[in-house]
Short mmCIF file of C-alpha atoms and ligand atoms in Angstrom, two decimals:
data_model
loop_
_atom_site.label_atom_id
_atom_site.label_comp_id
_atom_site.label_asym_id
_atom_site.label_seq_id
_atom_site.Cartn_x
_atom_site.Cartn_y
_atom_site.Cartn_z
CA MET J 3 178.36 86.54 52.78
CA VAL J 4 176.72 86.13 49.37
CA ARG J 5 175.00 82.84 48.51
CA ASP J 6 173.92 81.66 45.07
CA ALA J 7 170.50 80.36 44.02
CA LEU J 8 171.43 76.93 45.44
CA GLY J 9 172.71 78.34 48.75
CA ARG J 10 176.42 78.05 47.96
CA PRO J 11 178.77 80.79 49.22
CA LEU J 12 181.55 82.38 47.14
CA ARG J 13 184.54 81.14 49.14
CA ASP J 14 187.20 80.57 46.52
CA LEU J 15 188.36 82.83 43.75
CA ARG J 16 190.48 81.39 40.95
CA ILE J 17 192.25 83.84 38.70
CA SER J 18 193.76 82.83 35.38
CA VAL J 19 196.56 85.36 34.91
CA ILE J 20 197.64 84.33 31.39
CA ASP J 21 196.36 82.19 28.50
CA ARG J 22 199.83 81.11 27.32
CA CYS J 23 201.66 77.99 28.39
CA ASN J 24 205.07 76.37 27.90
CA PHE J 25 203.42 72.90 27.80
CA ARG J 26 200.92 71.49 25.34
CA CYS J 27 199.16 68.90 27.52
CA ARG J 28 197.04 66.89 25.15
CA TYR J 29 194.05 67.05 27.50
CA CYS J 30 194.22 70.84 27.78
CA MET J 31 196.07 72.63 24.94
CA PRO J 32 196.51 70.11 22.12
CA ARG J 33 199.10 71.32 19.62
CA GLU J 34 196.70 70.93 16.68
CA VAL J 35 194.56 73.69 18.21
CA PHE J 36 197.20 75.65 20.13
CA GLY J 37 199.88 75.58 17.42
CA PRO J 38 202.20 78.36 16.17
CA ASP J 39 199.30 80.15 14.43
CA HIS J 40 197.10 80.29 17.50
CA SER J 41 196.38 83.86 18.52
CA TYR J 42 196.80 84.55 22.22
CA LEU J 43 195.50 87.52 24.13
CA GLU J 44 197.36 90.81 23.66
CA ARG J 45 198.82 92.41 26.75
CA GLU J 46 196.09 95.06 26.98
CA GLU J 47 193.39 92.36 26.79
CA ILE J 48 194.61 90.81 30.05
CA LEU J 49 193.72 92.44 33.36
CA SER J 50 196.64 94.46 34.75
CA PHE J 51 197.92 93.89 38.29
CA GLU J 52 196.15 97.09 39.39
CA GLU J 53 192.88 95.88 37.86
CA LEU J 54 193.21 92.45 39.45
CA ASN J 55 193.87 94.06 42.80
CA GLN J 56 190.85 96.34 42.39
CA LEU J 57 188.71 93.32 41.64
CA VAL J 58 190.03 91.30 44.57
CA THR J 59 189.57 94.25 46.93
CA SER J 60 185.92 94.50 45.90
CA ILE J 61 185.16 90.80 46.01
CA ILE J 62 186.80 89.70 49.27
CA PRO J 63 184.06 91.19 51.49
CA LEU J 64 181.54 88.87 49.76
CA GLY J 65 183.09 86.01 51.78
CA VAL J 66 186.17 84.97 49.77
CA GLU J 67 188.63 83.04 51.94
CA LYS J 68 191.07 81.80 49.35
CA ILE J 69 192.56 82.98 46.05
CA ARG J 70 194.25 80.63 43.62
CA LEU J 71 196.39 81.97 40.78
CA THR J 72 196.42 79.80 37.71
CA GLY J 73 196.51 79.96 33.89
CA GLY J 74 197.77 78.95 31.25
CA GLU J 75 201.09 78.81 33.03
CA PRO J 76 201.05 81.59 35.65
CA LEU J 77 204.85 81.65 36.03
CA LEU J 78 205.04 82.94 32.43
CA ARG J 79 203.24 86.14 33.42
CA ARG J 80 205.77 88.95 33.52
CA ASP J 81 206.64 90.09 37.08
CA PHE J 82 204.38 87.39 38.56
CA PRO J 83 206.01 87.62 42.06
CA LYS J 84 204.96 91.28 42.10
CA LEU J 85 201.32 90.23 41.64
CA VAL J 86 201.72 87.76 44.49
CA GLU J 87 203.09 90.51 46.69
CA ILE J 88 200.17 92.82 45.85
CA LEU J 89 197.47 90.18 46.43
CA SER J 90 199.06 88.75 49.57
CA SER J 91 198.35 92.04 51.35
CA HIS J 92 194.65 91.06 51.54
CA GLY J 93 195.30 88.47 54.23
CA VAL J 94 193.38 85.62 52.59
CA GLU J 95 195.06 82.34 51.66
CA LEU J 96 196.97 82.73 48.42
CA ALA J 97 197.78 79.63 46.37
CA LEU J 98 199.27 78.86 42.97
CA THR J 99 198.71 76.08 40.44
CA THR J 100 201.69 75.58 38.11
CA ASN J 101 203.15 72.97 35.81
CA GLY J 102 206.34 73.39 37.86
CA LEU J 103 208.83 73.92 35.04
CA LEU J 104 209.86 77.38 36.29
CA LEU J 105 209.18 76.69 39.96
CA GLU J 106 212.76 75.92 40.99
CA ARG J 107 213.66 79.42 39.79
CA TYR J 108 210.76 81.21 41.50
CA ALA J 109 209.73 79.26 44.63
CA LYS J 110 211.78 81.22 47.16
CA GLU J 111 210.89 84.59 45.65
CA LEU J 112 207.19 83.65 45.63
CA ALA J 113 207.27 82.54 49.26
CA GLU J 114 208.98 85.80 50.21
CA ALA J 115 206.34 87.71 48.25
CA GLY J 116 203.62 86.13 50.42
CA LEU J 117 202.47 83.02 48.54
CA ASP J 118 201.08 80.44 50.99
CA ARG J 119 200.78 77.20 49.02
CA VAL J 120 201.47 75.62 45.67
CA THR J 121 199.93 72.81 43.63
CA VAL J 122 202.14 71.32 40.93
CA SER J 123 200.77 69.33 38.01
CA LEU J 124 202.70 66.13 37.30
CA ASP J 125 201.21 63.22 35.36
CA ALA J 126 204.02 60.64 35.50
CA LEU J 127 207.44 59.90 36.94
CA ASP J 128 208.97 58.51 33.76
CA ASP J 129 210.02 60.98 31.07
CA GLU J 130 208.40 59.03 28.26
CA THR J 131 204.87 59.16 29.70
CA PHE J 132 205.34 62.67 31.08
CA GLN J 133 206.44 63.97 27.67
CA LEU J 134 203.57 62.16 25.98
CA MET J 135 201.02 63.74 28.33
CA THR J 136 202.50 67.25 28.23
CA ASP J 137 203.77 67.16 24.63
CA THR J 138 207.07 68.83 25.58
CA ASN J 139 210.74 67.95 25.92
CA ALA J 140 210.74 68.94 29.57
CA LYS J 141 212.08 66.37 32.02
CA VAL J 142 210.41 64.97 35.12
CA SER J 143 213.58 65.92 37.04
CA ASP J 144 212.87 69.62 36.26
CA ILE J 145 209.44 69.36 37.88
CA LEU J 146 210.76 67.38 40.86
CA ALA J 147 213.39 70.09 41.38
CA GLY J 148 210.56 72.66 41.39
CA ILE J 149 208.61 70.62 43.95
CA ASP J 150 211.71 70.34 46.17
CA ALA J 151 212.26 74.08 45.92
CA ALA J 152 208.62 74.71 46.90
CA VAL J 153 208.94 72.44 49.94
CA ALA J 154 212.24 74.11 50.92
CA ALA J 155 210.59 77.54 50.58
CA GLY J 156 207.82 76.48 52.97
CA LEU J 157 204.97 76.54 50.42
CA SER J 158 203.40 73.58 52.21
CA PRO J 159 201.55 71.36 52.05
CA VAL J 160 202.65 71.07 48.42
CA LYS J 161 200.06 69.20 46.39
CA ILE J 162 200.44 67.35 43.12
CA ASN J 163 197.67 67.26 40.49
CA THR J 164 197.74 64.17 38.30
CA VAL J 165 195.24 63.73 35.48
CA VAL J 166 194.79 60.02 34.78
CA ARG J 167 194.01 58.93 31.23
CA LYS J 168 193.05 55.39 30.39
CA GLY J 169 195.77 53.47 28.58
CA VAL J 170 198.28 56.32 29.02
CA ASN J 171 199.38 56.82 32.62
CA GLU J 172 197.55 54.44 34.98
CA HIS J 173 200.95 52.95 35.82
CA ALA J 174 201.94 56.35 37.23
CA VAL J 175 199.32 56.12 40.00
CA LEU J 176 201.29 53.83 42.32
CA GLN J 177 204.64 55.24 41.21
CA LEU J 178 203.65 58.80 42.14
CA PHE J 179 201.99 57.82 45.41
CA ASN J 180 204.98 55.72 46.46
CA HIS J 181 207.46 58.39 45.40
CA PHE J 182 205.89 61.07 47.62
CA ARG J 183 205.03 58.85 50.62
CA GLY J 184 206.56 60.17 53.81
CA SER J 185 207.39 63.56 52.25
CA GLY J 186 204.24 65.44 53.26
CA VAL J 187 203.53 66.13 49.56
CA ILE J 188 199.96 65.07 48.75
CA VAL J 189 199.15 63.58 45.34
CA ARG J 190 195.62 64.19 44.05
CA PHE J 191 194.44 62.08 41.14
CA ILE J 192 191.99 63.86 38.83
CA GLU J 193 189.46 62.22 36.55
CA TYR J 194 190.02 63.39 32.98
CA MET J 195 187.32 66.00 32.30
CA ASP J 196 185.39 67.24 29.27
CA VAL J 197 186.53 70.83 29.76
CA GLY J 198 186.76 73.14 26.75
CA ALA J 199 186.07 72.23 23.16
CA SER J 200 189.46 71.13 21.89
CA ASN J 201 190.59 67.99 23.70
CA ASN J 202 188.19 65.55 22.01
CA TRP J 203 187.24 64.08 25.36
CA SER J 204 185.53 60.74 25.52
CA ARG J 205 184.22 58.98 28.60
CA GLY J 206 186.15 55.86 27.60
CA GLU J 207 189.40 57.65 28.47
CA VAL J 208 188.34 58.40 32.04
CA VAL J 209 189.84 56.34 34.85
CA THR J 210 187.33 56.79 37.67
CA GLY J 211 188.19 57.59 41.26
CA SER J 212 187.13 54.11 42.35
CA GLU J 213 189.38 52.52 39.71
CA ILE J 214 192.28 54.69 40.94
CA LEU J 215 191.51 53.69 44.52
CA GLU J 216 191.55 50.04 43.50
CA ILE J 217 195.02 50.49 41.98
CA LEU J 218 196.27 52.15 45.18
CA ARG J 219 194.65 49.49 47.35
CA SER J 220 196.48 46.75 45.49
CA GLU J 221 199.51 47.84 47.57
CA HIS J 222 198.22 49.98 50.41
CA HIS J 223 195.58 49.88 53.11
CA LEU J 224 193.66 53.17 52.77
CA GLU J 225 190.98 54.66 55.01
CA PRO J 226 188.82 57.69 54.11
CA ILE J 227 189.43 60.98 55.91
CA ILE J 228 186.34 62.95 56.98
CA PRO J 229 186.40 66.28 55.08
CA GLU J 230 187.27 69.44 57.07
CA ASN J 231 184.85 71.55 55.05
CA ASP J 232 182.20 71.15 52.35
CA SER J 233 184.14 72.93 49.63
CA GLN J 234 187.08 70.48 49.68
CA VAL J 235 187.08 69.13 46.11
CA ALA J 236 189.39 66.17 46.71
CA LYS J 237 188.16 63.17 48.65
CA LEU J 238 191.09 62.31 50.90
CA TRP J 239 192.29 58.86 51.95
CA GLN J 240 195.22 57.90 54.11
CA THR J 241 197.44 54.99 55.02
CA GLN J 242 198.08 53.85 58.59
CA ASP J 243 201.32 55.84 58.42
CA GLY J 244 199.35 59.01 57.71
CA ASP J 245 200.28 59.32 54.01
CA LYS J 246 197.41 61.10 52.30
CA VAL J 247 196.12 60.80 48.77
CA GLY J 248 193.29 62.73 47.06
CA LEU J 249 190.74 61.77 44.42
CA ILE J 250 188.95 64.40 42.35
CA THR J 251 185.94 62.68 40.86
CA SER J 252 184.23 65.36 38.76
CA ILE J 253 182.97 62.77 36.29
CA SER J 254 181.97 59.76 38.36
CA GLU J 255 180.85 61.56 41.53
CA PRO J 256 180.23 65.26 40.82
CA PHE J 257 180.39 67.69 43.73
CA CYS J 258 178.44 70.70 42.37
CA GLY J 259 176.41 70.94 45.59
CA ASP J 260 179.56 72.02 47.41
CA CYS J 261 181.05 74.16 44.65
CA THR J 262 182.06 77.53 46.08
CA ARG J 263 184.43 78.63 43.31
CA GLY J 264 184.19 81.76 41.19
CA ARG J 265 186.63 82.13 38.32
CA ILE J 266 188.18 85.08 36.51
CA SER J 267 189.35 84.05 33.06
CA SER J 268 192.51 85.42 31.47
CA GLU J 269 190.38 87.72 29.27
CA GLY J 270 188.80 89.23 32.37
CA ARG J 271 185.43 87.48 32.49
CA PHE J 272 183.80 86.20 35.65
CA TYR J 273 182.64 82.57 35.33
CA THR J 274 180.53 80.77 37.87
CA CYS J 275 181.25 77.28 36.48
CA LEU J 276 184.21 75.56 34.83
CA PHE J 277 181.91 74.47 32.05
CA SER J 278 180.19 77.78 31.34
CA ASP J 279 179.93 79.08 27.82
CA ILE J 280 179.26 82.63 28.98
CA GLY J 281 181.22 84.71 31.44
CA PHE J 282 180.31 88.12 32.80
CA ASP J 283 182.53 90.78 31.19
CA ILE J 284 184.08 92.21 34.31
CA LYS J 285 187.00 93.77 32.41
CA SER J 286 184.71 96.26 30.64
CA ILE J 287 183.13 97.12 33.95
CA ILE J 288 186.50 97.67 35.64
CA ARG J 289 187.66 99.81 32.74
CA SER J 290 184.56 102.00 33.10
CA GLU J 291 186.00 103.05 36.49
CA PRO J 292 183.30 101.85 38.88
CA SER J 293 183.44 102.46 42.62
CA GLU J 294 184.49 99.55 44.86
CA ASP J 295 180.85 99.10 45.94
CA GLU J 296 179.53 99.10 42.37
CA LEU J 297 182.01 96.41 41.38
CA ARG J 298 181.13 94.32 44.43
CA ASP J 299 177.37 94.69 43.79
CA LEU J 300 177.78 93.47 40.22
CA VAL J 301 179.75 90.38 41.21
CA SER J 302 177.30 89.75 44.02
CA PHE J 303 174.39 90.00 41.58
CA VAL J 304 176.00 87.48 39.20
CA TRP J 305 176.69 85.08 42.09
CA LEU J 306 173.19 85.44 43.57
CA ASN J 307 171.75 84.25 40.25
CA ARG J 308 174.12 81.31 39.90
CA ALA J 309 172.48 77.90 39.55
CA ASP J 310 175.30 76.00 37.75
CA ARG J 311 175.69 72.29 38.29
CA TYR J 312 177.03 71.14 34.96
CA SER J 313 178.77 67.99 36.20
CA GLU J 314 175.57 66.76 37.83
CA LEU J 315 173.65 67.32 34.58
CA ARG J 316 176.33 65.87 32.30
CA ASP J 317 174.62 62.53 32.04
CA GLU J 318 171.38 64.18 30.98
CA GLY J 319 173.24 65.16 27.81
CA ARG J 320 173.07 68.90 28.40
CA ARG J 321 176.36 69.71 26.66
CA ILE J 322 177.01 73.41 26.50
CA HIS J 323 177.64 74.96 23.11
CA LEU J 324 181.19 76.34 23.15
CA PRO J 325 182.56 76.06 26.66
CA ILE J 326 185.61 78.06 27.69
CA GLU J 327 189.03 76.38 27.39
CA MET J 328 190.81 75.17 30.53
CA SER J 329 193.86 77.30 29.66
CA HIS J 330 191.67 80.43 29.87
CA ILE J 331 189.79 79.55 33.04
CA GLY J 332 192.56 77.72 34.87
CA GLY J 333 190.95 74.63 36.37
N1 LIG K 6 199.44 75.33 33.89
C1 LIG K 6 199.15 75.13 35.25
C2 LIG K 6 199.16 73.65 35.58
O1 LIG K 6 199.12 72.83 34.66
O2 LIG K 6 199.20 73.33 36.75
C3 LIG K 6 197.83 75.74 35.71
C4 LIG K 6 196.66 75.68 34.79
S1 LIG K 6 196.01 74.05 34.44
C5 LIG K 6 194.71 74.42 33.34
C6 LIG K 6 195.23 73.65 35.98
C7 LIG K 6 194.94 72.20 36.21
O3 LIG K 6 193.96 71.77 35.29
C8 LIG K 6 196.13 71.28 36.02
O4 LIG K 6 196.38 70.56 37.20
C9 LIG K 6 195.71 70.36 34.91
O5 LIG K 6 196.20 69.06 35.07
C10 LIG K 6 194.20 70.40 35.01
N2 LIG K 6 193.53 70.05 33.77
C11 LIG K 6 193.68 70.62 32.55
N3 LIG K 6 192.87 70.02 31.64
C12 LIG K 6 192.20 69.05 32.30
C13 LIG K 6 191.23 68.08 31.93
N4 LIG K 6 190.78 67.99 30.67
N5 LIG K 6 190.75 67.24 32.87
C14 LIG K 6 191.19 67.33 34.16
N6 LIG K 6 192.08 68.22 34.58
C15 LIG K 6 192.61 69.06 33.65
FE1 LIG K 7 199.57 74.23 30.26
FE2 LIG K 7 198.54 73.56 32.58
FE3 LIG K 7 197.11 73.26 30.36
FE4 LIG K 7 199.18 71.67 30.75
S1 LIG K 7 197.33 71.77 32.01
S2 LIG K 7 198.70 72.78 28.84
S3 LIG K 7 200.56 72.97 31.81
S4 LIG K 7 197.77 75.17 31.20
FE1 LIG K 8 181.32 73.70 40.15
FE2 LIG K 8 180.47 73.76 37.64
FE3 LIG K 8 182.28 71.92 38.43
FE4 LIG K 8 179.73 71.74 39.25
S1 LIG K 8 180.46 71.56 37.16
S2 LIG K 8 181.58 71.50 40.52
S3 LIG K 8 179.20 73.92 39.46
S4 LIG K 8 182.57 74.16 38.36
#
C-alpha cells in the first residue's frame, strides 16, 4: 500500500468521466461562466473506457478500495453503463455521484452492470429553491423518482448530497431530513466550498456543520456515531430511531489528515487534492503506451510526494492561483 508524505494511503479513486452537465448549479457551473459559448472537452480529449480501465487496473494494487464515478454529470457520458460494467470487474466498491435527473432511466441498468451504490445531489424539496440552486427547469419530482429507482434497484444505501447556502436553502435542512427519515436514505449536508475559480465563493455564504446540526436539533434528538474508518468524510449523527444524517464540514472542521482520495479529472489529469492548481498529466503517459508497472510506478511516485492539506491551510490565506473547477474534478 502506498502512503503519501503525511502517511495517508490512496484508498479512494474518484474519476470525473465528463465535464458537461445538464444543470448549472450556481455554486459549481454558474451560467455566466458555463454559458452557450463555453468550450467543453472534445471527445478525444477525454479518457476512453479502455484508457480508464488501463489506469484503474494499474492503480488498484496501490491499495484502492473504492472507485467513485462523477463529473460533470456522469449519466451524460455516452454508454456510461458499459463503463460501469468494465470497471465493476475489478471487485472494488463502485459508486456513482449524480444529479439524479437521468437516474430513473438508468438505475436498473447500472445495478445490473455492477454498480454498488449511488449518491444523488438534491439541495431542496421545493421546486422554487431547487431550480434557484441548480439554475434549471428540472423538477424535484424527477430527482425523487431517480432516488426511488435507485433504492428499488438495490443501489443502497442511497445517499443524498445537499449543499447548504446561507439565505438560500437553510429551510431545506429539516424538510430533507424529515422527508427521508425511515427510508434508509441518508442525507449528508455539505458546507459550501471555495472550489474552482468561478463561483465567487464567500465565507459569509457558508452554513457551518454546527449551524446545520442546531437546525436539526431544533426538532430531533441526535447522537454522534463513532466513525467506522478514518477516511469517512461525513460526520454521522443519528436519532433514537436510527435515522442517520451526515455533515461534511470541509470549511469549519477540515479533515485533510484523513484524506485518502486521488482524483482523475475529465481531461485525464491525476489530482491529489480538490483544490490543486496542477494535476499530473496521466493521459499523455497512458497514450505513450506504458506497461502496467510503469503506469503504477508513476502514480505511486506522485502519491508518495503528496503533502496537500489545502482546507487546513485555508485560513492562513494560502489561496491557490487557478484551482481546477468542480465540474472537471467531480467533488
Ligand atoms: N453532477 C453530479 C452531482 O451533482 O451529483 C456529480 C458531480 S458534482 C461536482 C459532485 C458534488 O459536488 C455534488 O454533490 C455537488 O453538490 C458538490 N459540489 C459542487 N460544487 C460545490 C461547492 N462549491 N461546495 C460544495 N459542494 C459542491
Ligand atoms: Fe452539474 Fe453536479 Fe456541478 Fe450541479 S454540482 S452543476 S449537477 S456537476
Ligand atoms: Fe483532501 Fe485537499 Fe480536501 Fe484536504 S483540502 S481534505 S487534502 S481534497
